[in-house]
mmCIF file of C-alpha atoms in Angstrom:
data_model
loop_
_atom_site.group_PDB
_atom_site.id
_atom_site.type_symbol
_atom_site.label_atom_id
_atom_site.label_comp_id
_atom_site.label_asym_id
_atom_site.label_seq_id
_atom_site.Cartn_x
_atom_site.Cartn_y
_atom_site.Cartn_z
ATOM 1 C CA MET R 1 -37.864 107.108 54.972
ATOM 2 C CA THR R 2 -37.073 104.713 52.138
ATOM 3 C CA LYS R 3 -37.754 101.000 52.504
ATOM 4 C CA THR R 4 -34.054 100.292 52.006
ATOM 5 C CA LEU R 5 -32.986 102.613 54.811
ATOM 6 C CA PHE R 6 -35.653 101.221 57.112
ATOM 7 C CA CYS R 7 -34.354 97.688 56.482
ATOM 8 C CA GLN R 8 -30.847 98.910 57.205
ATOM 9 C CA PHE R 9 -31.765 100.021 60.721
ATOM 10 C CA ILE R 10 -33.852 96.949 61.497
ATOM 11 C CA LEU R 11 -30.905 94.782 60.472
ATOM 12 C CA PHE R 12 -28.538 96.859 62.589
ATOM 13 C CA PHE R 13 -30.624 96.318 65.711
ATOM 14 C CA ILE R 14 -30.889 92.574 65.072
ATOM 15 C CA LEU R 15 -27.139 92.228 64.573
ATOM 16 C CA ILE R 16 -26.356 94.141 67.736
ATOM 17 C CA SER R 17 -28.759 92.099 69.857
ATOM 18 C CA PHE R 18 -27.125 88.867 68.793
ATOM 19 C CA GLY R 19 -23.598 90.177 69.314
ATOM 20 C CA THR R 20 -22.500 89.876 65.677
ATOM 21 C CA ALA R 21 -22.130 93.557 64.868
ATOM 22 C CA TYR R 22 -18.375 93.382 65.364
ATOM 23 C CA SER R 23 -18.074 91.419 62.124
ATOM 24 C CA GLN R 24 -21.000 92.894 60.174
ATOM 25 C CA GLN R 25 -20.662 96.604 60.978
ATOM 26 C CA ARG R 26 -17.574 98.121 59.385
ATOM 27 C CA ALA R 27 -16.090 101.314 58.031
ATOM 28 C CA ASP R 28 -17.080 101.994 54.443
ATOM 29 C CA ASN R 29 -14.237 101.956 51.942
ATOM 30 C CA ILE R 30 -14.753 105.475 50.647
ATOM 31 C CA ILE R 31 -12.404 108.056 49.191
ATOM 32 C CA ILE R 32 -12.729 111.406 50.943
ATOM 33 C CA PRO R 33 -12.812 114.167 48.313
ATOM 34 C CA GLU R 34 -10.272 116.970 48.445
ATOM 35 C CA ILE R 35 -11.319 119.896 50.611
ATOM 36 C CA ASN R 36 -11.178 123.226 48.783
ATOM 37 C CA ASN R 37 -10.503 125.267 51.912
ATOM 38 C CA PRO R 38 -8.644 123.041 54.396
ATOM 39 C CA ARG R 39 -8.284 124.473 57.887
ATOM 40 C CA PHE R 40 -4.540 123.827 57.868
ATOM 41 C CA LYS R 41 -1.845 123.126 55.331
ATOM 42 C CA LYS R 42 -1.130 119.459 54.740
ATOM 43 C CA GLU R 43 0.422 117.830 57.824
ATOM 44 C CA GLU R 44 0.789 121.204 59.566
ATOM 45 C CA GLY R 45 -2.353 121.110 61.672
ATOM 46 C CA PRO R 46 -2.718 120.044 65.302
ATOM 47 C CA LYS R 47 -1.892 116.500 66.321
ATOM 48 C CA VAL R 48 -4.976 114.337 66.814
ATOM 49 C CA TYR R 49 -4.744 111.061 68.694
ATOM 50 C CA ILE R 50 -7.506 108.455 68.433
ATOM 51 C CA ASP R 51 -7.704 106.216 71.478
ATOM 52 C CA GLN R 52 -7.405 102.485 70.868
ATOM 53 C CA GLY R 53 -6.302 101.376 74.308
ATOM 54 C CA HIS R 54 -9.738 100.788 75.828
ATOM 55 C CA ASN R 55 -11.355 98.112 73.639
ATOM 56 C CA ASN R 56 -12.707 100.979 71.513
ATOM 57 C CA PHE R 57 -15.431 99.938 69.100
ATOM 58 C CA HIS R 58 -14.158 102.764 66.864
ATOM 59 C CA GLN R 59 -10.424 102.990 66.141
ATOM 60 C CA LYS R 60 -8.225 104.831 63.647
ATOM 61 C CA THR R 61 -7.698 101.914 61.272
ATOM 62 C CA GLY R 62 -11.136 100.410 61.867
ATOM 63 C CA ARG R 63 -14.599 101.936 62.043
ATOM 64 C CA PHE R 64 -13.147 105.430 62.582
ATOM 65 C CA LYS R 65 -10.923 105.338 59.494
ATOM 66 C CA PRO R 66 -13.283 107.590 57.471
ATOM 67 C CA PHE R 67 -13.161 110.159 60.302
ATOM 68 C CA SER R 68 -9.369 109.945 60.325
ATOM 69 C CA ASP R 69 -9.188 110.291 56.527
ATOM 70 C CA LEU R 70 -11.521 113.284 56.599
ATOM 71 C CA ILE R 71 -9.601 115.332 59.140
ATOM 72 C CA ILE R 72 -6.273 114.456 57.488
ATOM 73 C CA LYS R 73 -7.690 116.145 54.385
ATOM 74 C CA ASP R 74 -8.250 119.184 56.613
ATOM 75 C CA GLY R 75 -4.546 119.283 57.539
ATOM 76 C CA TYR R 76 -4.614 117.513 60.902
ATOM 77 C CA ARG R 77 -1.909 115.011 61.789
ATOM 78 C CA VAL R 78 -3.602 111.849 62.989
ATOM 79 C CA ASP R 79 -2.260 108.908 64.951
ATOM 80 C CA SER R 80 -3.544 106.292 67.372
ATOM 81 C CA ILE R 81 -2.644 106.040 71.045
ATOM 82 C CA THR R 82 -2.884 103.349 73.689
ATOM 83 C CA ASN R 83 -1.119 105.005 76.632
ATOM 84 C CA LEU R 84 -3.016 108.215 77.350
ATOM 85 C CA LYS R 85 -0.222 109.592 79.506
ATOM 86 C CA LYS R 86 1.947 110.050 76.408
ATOM 87 C CA ILE R 87 -0.328 112.780 75.085
ATOM 88 C CA LYS R 88 0.942 116.371 75.165
ATOM 89 C CA GLN R 89 -0.640 119.726 75.915
ATOM 90 C CA GLY R 90 -2.224 121.222 72.818
ATOM 91 C CA ASP R 91 -2.943 117.813 71.286
ATOM 92 C CA ILE R 92 -6.485 116.690 70.554
ATOM 93 C CA LEU R 93 -7.607 113.349 71.972
ATOM 94 C CA VAL R 94 -10.574 111.531 70.428
ATOM 95 C CA ILE R 95 -12.133 108.751 72.484
ATOM 96 C CA ALA R 96 -14.905 106.874 70.684
ATOM 97 C CA ASN R 97 -16.930 104.090 72.286
ATOM 98 C CA ALA R 98 -14.520 102.800 74.872
ATOM 99 C CA VAL R 99 -15.656 99.742 76.835
ATOM 100 C CA ASN R 100 -14.324 97.633 79.668
ATOM 101 C CA GLU R 101 -12.909 94.244 78.676
ATOM 102 C CA SER R 102 -15.603 92.533 80.735
ATOM 103 C CA ASN R 103 -18.312 94.099 78.539
ATOM 104 C CA ARG R 104 -16.551 93.949 75.188
ATOM 105 C CA ARG R 105 -18.841 91.160 73.938
ATOM 106 C CA ASN R 106 -21.177 91.140 76.892
ATOM 107 C CA TRP R 107 -23.555 94.049 76.505
ATOM 108 C CA ARG R 108 -25.527 93.452 79.680
ATOM 109 C CA LYS R 109 -25.520 95.039 83.129
ATOM 110 C CA PRO R 110 -23.422 95.596 85.121
ATOM 111 C CA ILE R 111 -21.469 97.863 82.779
ATOM 112 C CA GLU R 112 -17.974 98.411 84.150
ATOM 113 C CA GLN R 113 -15.919 101.571 83.677
ATOM 114 C CA ALA R 114 -13.559 101.688 80.688
ATOM 115 C CA PHE R 115 -11.135 104.096 82.381
ATOM 116 C CA THR R 116 -9.301 103.702 85.659
ATOM 117 C CA LYS R 117 -9.560 106.382 88.341
ATOM 118 C CA ASP R 118 -5.937 107.251 87.643
ATOM 119 C CA GLU R 119 -6.657 107.772 83.934
ATOM 120 C CA VAL R 120 -9.675 109.933 84.731
ATOM 121 C CA LEU R 121 -7.649 112.162 87.059
ATOM 122 C CA PHE R 122 -4.864 112.414 84.496
ATOM 123 C CA LEU R 123 -7.220 113.447 81.671
ATOM 124 C CA LYS R 124 -8.998 115.972 83.866
ATOM 125 C CA GLU R 125 -5.694 117.666 84.718
ATOM 126 C CA TRP R 126 -4.478 117.379 81.119
ATOM 127 C CA VAL R 127 -7.549 119.217 79.826
ATOM 128 C CA LYS R 128 -7.381 121.791 82.611
ATOM 129 C CA LYS R 129 -3.828 122.628 81.531
ATOM 130 C CA GLY R 130 -4.722 122.979 77.842
ATOM 131 C CA GLY R 131 -5.638 119.564 76.439
ATOM 132 C CA LYS R 132 -8.518 119.126 73.966
ATOM 133 C CA LEU R 133 -10.851 116.151 74.394
ATOM 134 C CA LEU R 134 -13.577 114.827 72.102
ATOM 135 C CA LEU R 135 -15.446 112.165 74.070
ATOM 136 C CA ILE R 136 -17.969 110.083 72.129
ATOM 137 C CA ALA R 137 -20.032 107.514 74.002
ATOM 138 C CA ASP R 138 -22.794 105.825 72.076
ATOM 139 C CA HIS R 139 -25.759 103.814 73.346
ATOM 140 C CA MET R 140 -25.385 101.109 76.008
ATOM 141 C CA PRO R 141 -22.815 99.831 76.957
ATOM 142 C CA PHE R 142 -20.577 102.677 75.767
ATOM 143 C CA ALA R 143 -22.343 105.492 77.622
ATOM 144 C CA GLY R 144 -22.072 103.603 80.889
ATOM 145 C CA ALA R 145 -18.455 102.615 80.291
ATOM 146 C CA SER R 146 -17.368 106.248 79.772
ATOM 147 C CA ASN R 147 -19.581 107.811 82.415
ATOM 148 C CA GLY R 148 -16.848 107.977 85.043
ATOM 149 C CA LEU R 149 -14.726 110.036 82.671
ATOM 150 C CA ALA R 150 -17.711 112.207 81.670
ATOM 151 C CA ASN R 151 -18.547 112.825 85.334
ATOM 152 C CA ALA R 152 -15.090 114.339 85.873
ATOM 153 C CA PHE R 153 -16.159 117.218 83.595
ATOM 154 C CA GLY R 154 -19.710 117.511 84.937
ATOM 155 C CA PHE R 155 -21.548 115.416 82.321
ATOM 156 C CA ASN R 156 -23.723 112.429 83.220
ATOM 157 C CA PHE R 157 -24.930 109.779 80.751
ATOM 158 C CA CYS R 158 -28.090 107.718 80.664
ATOM 159 C CA ASP R 159 -26.630 104.329 79.754
ATOM 160 C CA GLY R 160 -29.330 103.367 77.317
ATOM 161 C CA PHE R 161 -30.801 104.223 73.925
ATOM 162 C CA ALA R 162 -32.032 107.743 73.222
ATOM 163 C CA TYR R 163 -35.000 108.277 70.919
ATOM 164 C CA LEU R 164 -36.856 111.284 69.567
ATOM 165 C CA ILE R 165 -40.639 111.356 69.484
ATOM 166 C CA LYS R 166 -41.511 110.097 65.992
ATOM 167 C CA ASP R 167 -43.570 107.510 64.168
ATOM 168 C CA ASN R 168 -40.728 105.009 63.863
ATOM 169 C CA ARG R 169 -37.848 105.064 66.305
ATOM 170 C CA ASN R 170 -35.664 103.142 63.826
ATOM 171 C CA ASN R 171 -35.410 106.242 61.625
ATOM 172 C CA PRO R 172 -32.282 108.419 61.833
ATOM 173 C CA ASP R 173 -32.545 111.247 64.360
ATOM 174 C CA VAL R 174 -32.635 114.798 63.004
ATOM 175 C CA PHE R 175 -31.621 117.663 65.297
ATOM 176 C CA SER R 176 -32.474 120.929 63.587
ATOM 177 C CA ILE R 177 -33.073 124.601 64.107
ATOM 178 C CA LYS R 178 -36.611 123.998 62.842
ATOM 179 C CA ASN R 179 -37.506 121.322 65.368
ATOM 180 C CA LYS R 180 -35.692 123.291 68.117
ATOM 181 C CA ARG R 181 -33.328 120.427 68.920
ATOM 182 C CA MET R 182 -30.248 122.225 67.566
ATOM 183 C CA LEU R 183 -29.021 125.184 69.570
ATOM 184 C CA ASP R 184 -27.094 128.178 68.298
ATOM 185 C CA SER R 185 -23.316 128.007 68.702
ATOM 186 C CA GLU R 186 -20.164 128.866 66.802
ATOM 187 C CA ILE R 187 -20.111 125.239 65.607
ATOM 188 C CA ILE R 188 -23.238 125.690 63.470
ATOM 189 C CA ASN R 189 -23.905 129.438 62.989
ATOM 190 C CA GLY R 190 -21.451 130.005 60.140
ATOM 191 C CA LYS R 191 -18.589 131.468 62.163
ATOM 192 C CA PHE R 192 -16.245 128.705 61.021
ATOM 193 C CA GLY R 193 -17.694 128.074 57.566
ATOM 194 C CA ILE R 194 -21.018 126.956 56.144
ATOM 195 C CA LYS R 195 -24.048 127.577 58.340
ATOM 196 C CA ILE R 196 -25.644 124.317 59.431
ATOM 197 C CA ASP R 197 -29.382 124.078 60.091
ATOM 198 C CA PHE R 198 -29.694 120.362 60.858
ATOM 199 C CA LEU R 199 -27.613 117.369 61.805
ATOM 200 C CA THR R 200 -28.330 113.646 61.510
ATOM 201 C CA THR R 201 -27.483 111.029 64.124
ATOM 202 C CA PHE R 202 -28.101 107.286 64.158
ATOM 203 C CA THR R 203 -29.448 106.184 67.572
ATOM 204 C CA GLY R 204 -27.170 107.079 70.450
ATOM 205 C CA SER R 205 -27.230 108.017 74.089
ATOM 206 C CA SER R 206 -28.140 111.083 76.127
ATOM 207 C CA PHE R 207 -26.610 113.062 78.958
ATOM 208 C CA SER R 208 -27.000 116.015 81.287
ATOM 209 C CA ILE R 209 -24.505 118.863 81.096
ATOM 210 C CA PRO R 210 -22.865 121.191 83.637
ATOM 211 C CA LYS R 211 -24.153 124.763 83.730
ATOM 212 C CA GLU R 212 -20.878 126.033 82.236
ATOM 213 C CA ALA R 213 -21.303 123.888 79.094
ATOM 214 C CA LYS R 214 -22.962 124.988 75.873
ATOM 215 C CA GLY R 215 -25.504 122.551 74.474
ATOM 216 C CA ILE R 216 -25.577 121.853 70.736
ATOM 217 C CA LEU R 217 -27.940 118.893 70.255
ATOM 218 C CA LYS R 218 -30.788 119.057 72.767
ATOM 219 C CA PHE R 219 -33.672 116.707 73.379
ATOM 220 C CA LYS R 220 -37.215 117.906 74.014
ATOM 221 C CA LYS R 221 -39.880 116.852 76.480
ATOM 222 C CA GLY R 222 -41.235 113.497 75.339
ATOM 223 C CA ASP R 223 -37.964 112.307 73.837
ATOM 224 C CA TYR R 224 -36.832 109.356 75.895
ATOM 225 C CA CYS R 225 -33.990 107.071 76.960
ATOM 226 C CA LEU R 226 -34.596 103.329 77.286
ATOM 227 C CA ALA R 227 -32.113 101.666 79.646
ATOM 228 C CA PRO R 228 -32.483 97.868 79.362
ATOM 229 C CA GLU R 229 -30.678 95.150 81.300
ATOM 230 C CA ILE R 230 -29.299 93.781 78.014
ATOM 231 C CA ALA R 231 -28.525 96.037 75.024
ATOM 232 C CA TRP R 232 -31.343 96.247 72.460
ATOM 233 C CA GLN R 233 -33.670 93.991 74.471
ATOM 234 C CA PHE R 234 -36.647 96.118 75.469
ATOM 235 C CA THR R 235 -39.686 95.006 77.476
ATOM 236 C CA GLU R 236 -42.649 96.690 79.110
ATOM 237 C CA THR R 237 -40.622 97.003 82.313
ATOM 238 C CA THR R 238 -37.516 98.563 80.707
ATOM 239 C CA GLU R 239 -36.462 101.699 82.563
ATOM 240 C CA ARG R 240 -37.572 104.807 80.668
ATOM 241 C CA GLN R 241 -36.370 108.371 81.275
ATOM 242 C CA ASP R 242 -37.847 111.530 79.764
ATOM 243 C CA LEU R 243 -35.093 113.537 78.065
ATOM 244 C CA GLU R 244 -36.332 117.071 78.627
ATOM 245 C CA ASP R 245 -33.247 119.248 79.180
ATOM 246 C CA LYS R 246 -30.894 116.412 78.199
ATOM 247 C CA TYR R 247 -28.434 116.474 75.305
ATOM 248 C CA GLN R 248 -26.659 114.427 72.641
ATOM 249 C CA GLY R 249 -23.968 117.022 71.960
ATOM 250 C CA ALA R 250 -22.313 119.789 73.984
ATOM 251 C CA ILE R 251 -19.052 121.719 74.303
ATOM 252 C CA LEU R 252 -17.232 123.056 77.348
ATOM 253 C CA ASN R 253 -14.282 125.315 78.037
ATOM 254 C CA PHE R 254 -12.514 123.663 80.957
ATOM 255 C CA GLY R 255 -9.590 125.510 82.499
ATOM 256 C CA LYS R 256 -7.180 126.220 79.643
ATOM 257 C CA GLY R 257 -8.552 123.317 77.599
ATOM 258 C CA LYS R 258 -11.722 122.204 75.876
ATOM 259 C CA VAL R 259 -14.107 119.263 76.005
ATOM 260 C CA ALA R 260 -16.695 118.204 73.438
ATOM 261 C CA VAL R 261 -19.073 115.394 74.406
ATOM 262 C CA PHE R 262 -21.336 113.525 72.006
ATOM 263 C CA GLY R 263 -23.644 110.591 72.520
ATOM 264 C CA GLU R 264 -23.510 109.112 69.020
ATOM 265 C CA ALA R 265 -20.573 107.795 67.001
ATOM 266 C CA ALA R 266 -21.879 106.897 63.539
ATOM 267 C CA MET R 267 -22.471 110.571 62.740
ATOM 268 C CA PHE R 268 -18.675 111.055 62.839
ATOM 269 C CA THR R 269 -17.800 108.296 60.405
ATOM 270 C CA ALA R 270 -19.029 106.337 57.378
ATOM 271 C CA GLN R 271 -20.098 102.755 57.960
ATOM 272 C CA THR R 272 -21.905 99.933 56.241
ATOM 273 C CA ILE R 273 -23.900 96.870 57.197
ATOM 274 C CA THR R 274 -23.977 93.926 54.829
ATOM 275 C CA ASN R 275 -26.474 91.072 54.639
ATOM 276 C CA ASN R 276 -27.910 88.814 51.949
ATOM 277 C CA SER R 277 -29.936 91.727 50.590
ATOM 278 C CA GLY R 278 -26.973 94.020 50.022
ATOM 279 C CA THR R 279 -24.883 96.690 51.703
ATOM 280 C CA PHE R 280 -26.429 99.672 53.467
ATOM 281 C CA LYS R 281 -24.832 102.975 54.503
ATOM 282 C CA PHE R 282 -25.084 104.984 57.681
ATOM 283 C CA GLY R 283 -22.892 107.882 58.741
ATOM 284 C CA PHE R 284 -21.644 111.076 57.121
ATOM 285 C CA HIS R 285 -21.825 109.553 53.605
ATOM 286 C CA SER R 286 -25.519 108.762 54.006
ATOM 287 C CA GLU R 287 -27.953 110.722 51.855
ATOM 288 C CA ASN R 288 -29.741 111.555 55.107
ATOM 289 C CA ALA R 289 -26.691 113.321 56.578
ATOM 290 C CA PRO R 290 -25.630 116.044 54.095
ATOM 291 C CA ASN R 291 -24.340 118.409 56.801
ATOM 292 C CA ASN R 292 -22.356 116.028 58.977
ATOM 293 C CA ILE R 293 -18.996 116.499 57.263
ATOM 294 C CA GLU R 294 -19.069 120.279 57.673
ATOM 295 C CA PHE R 295 -20.190 119.861 61.257
ATOM 296 C CA ILE R 296 -17.232 117.567 61.997
ATOM 297 C CA ARG R 297 -14.844 120.064 60.397
ATOM 298 C CA ASN R 298 -16.284 122.928 62.455
ATOM 299 C CA LEU R 299 -16.150 120.950 65.685
ATOM 300 C CA MET R 300 -12.550 119.869 65.180
ATOM 301 C CA TYR R 301 -11.580 123.433 64.361
ATOM 302 C CA TRP R 302 -13.277 124.678 67.546
ATOM 303 C CA LEU R 303 -11.204 122.147 69.487
ATOM 304 C CA SER R 304 -8.013 123.199 67.744
ATOM 305 C CA ILE R 305 -8.169 126.951 68.396
ATOM 306 C CA LYS R 306 -7.450 128.730 71.677
#
């Protein structure tokens, strides 16, 4: 890992712990190149709604703008939504890092649910009847805030910080065929395009999956989740969970619909952190994440097809 990239992650953790990441962490102002083989003709693809009604850390015109720009290039029609009950069957709903108002700038336990029981029941029925949901819940507090919604589909988050066994846990996480943390699926095996042999994530959460789900990014014995009382503040007594048979990405056919659950958000977008030393990149435009764009395209296509 380069010294610059290492400094980037150290800075990120410091900013988060002092609650200033909202101003320092932002979407990178990048131009998405034209896609030679878009999945759909321009503005003729499925409708994709990005949730911004639940204090989402990532929204269409904010930190998720690069994601929005990317899938627009692939022919999807993208909009934001605040009232989930306005969504229609066949639409794709993307929820990224929702959080309860009480925890929006208070990343300490207790972590309250971002979605009401009524919203959870509505989304469960919506998916069952044909809706498509991409649920992304990053490290604490986001994993905890979305766990009620995840539970409705059989997933269960560790509301903490998931790490692979490695020399420096501030490095990006690599899930690959080689290290046996990436599992075979139509998302990565070339069925939808380029075959993908590894994927890069940037410190997220972990979860268990229902038996009907298909894991994509899987942790190994010795990988671990740290679940502190306050985000990013770890001590010798911080709760630690071994992540054998836990996941950071999975897909599920649910009734007539589909659900994809991921425990890391930066992998889906392009962000920067700026300090006195310069501006540092993390996300799908990072030199460490050459396969993330194709993975996103494949995943969205999987969600879009019957």
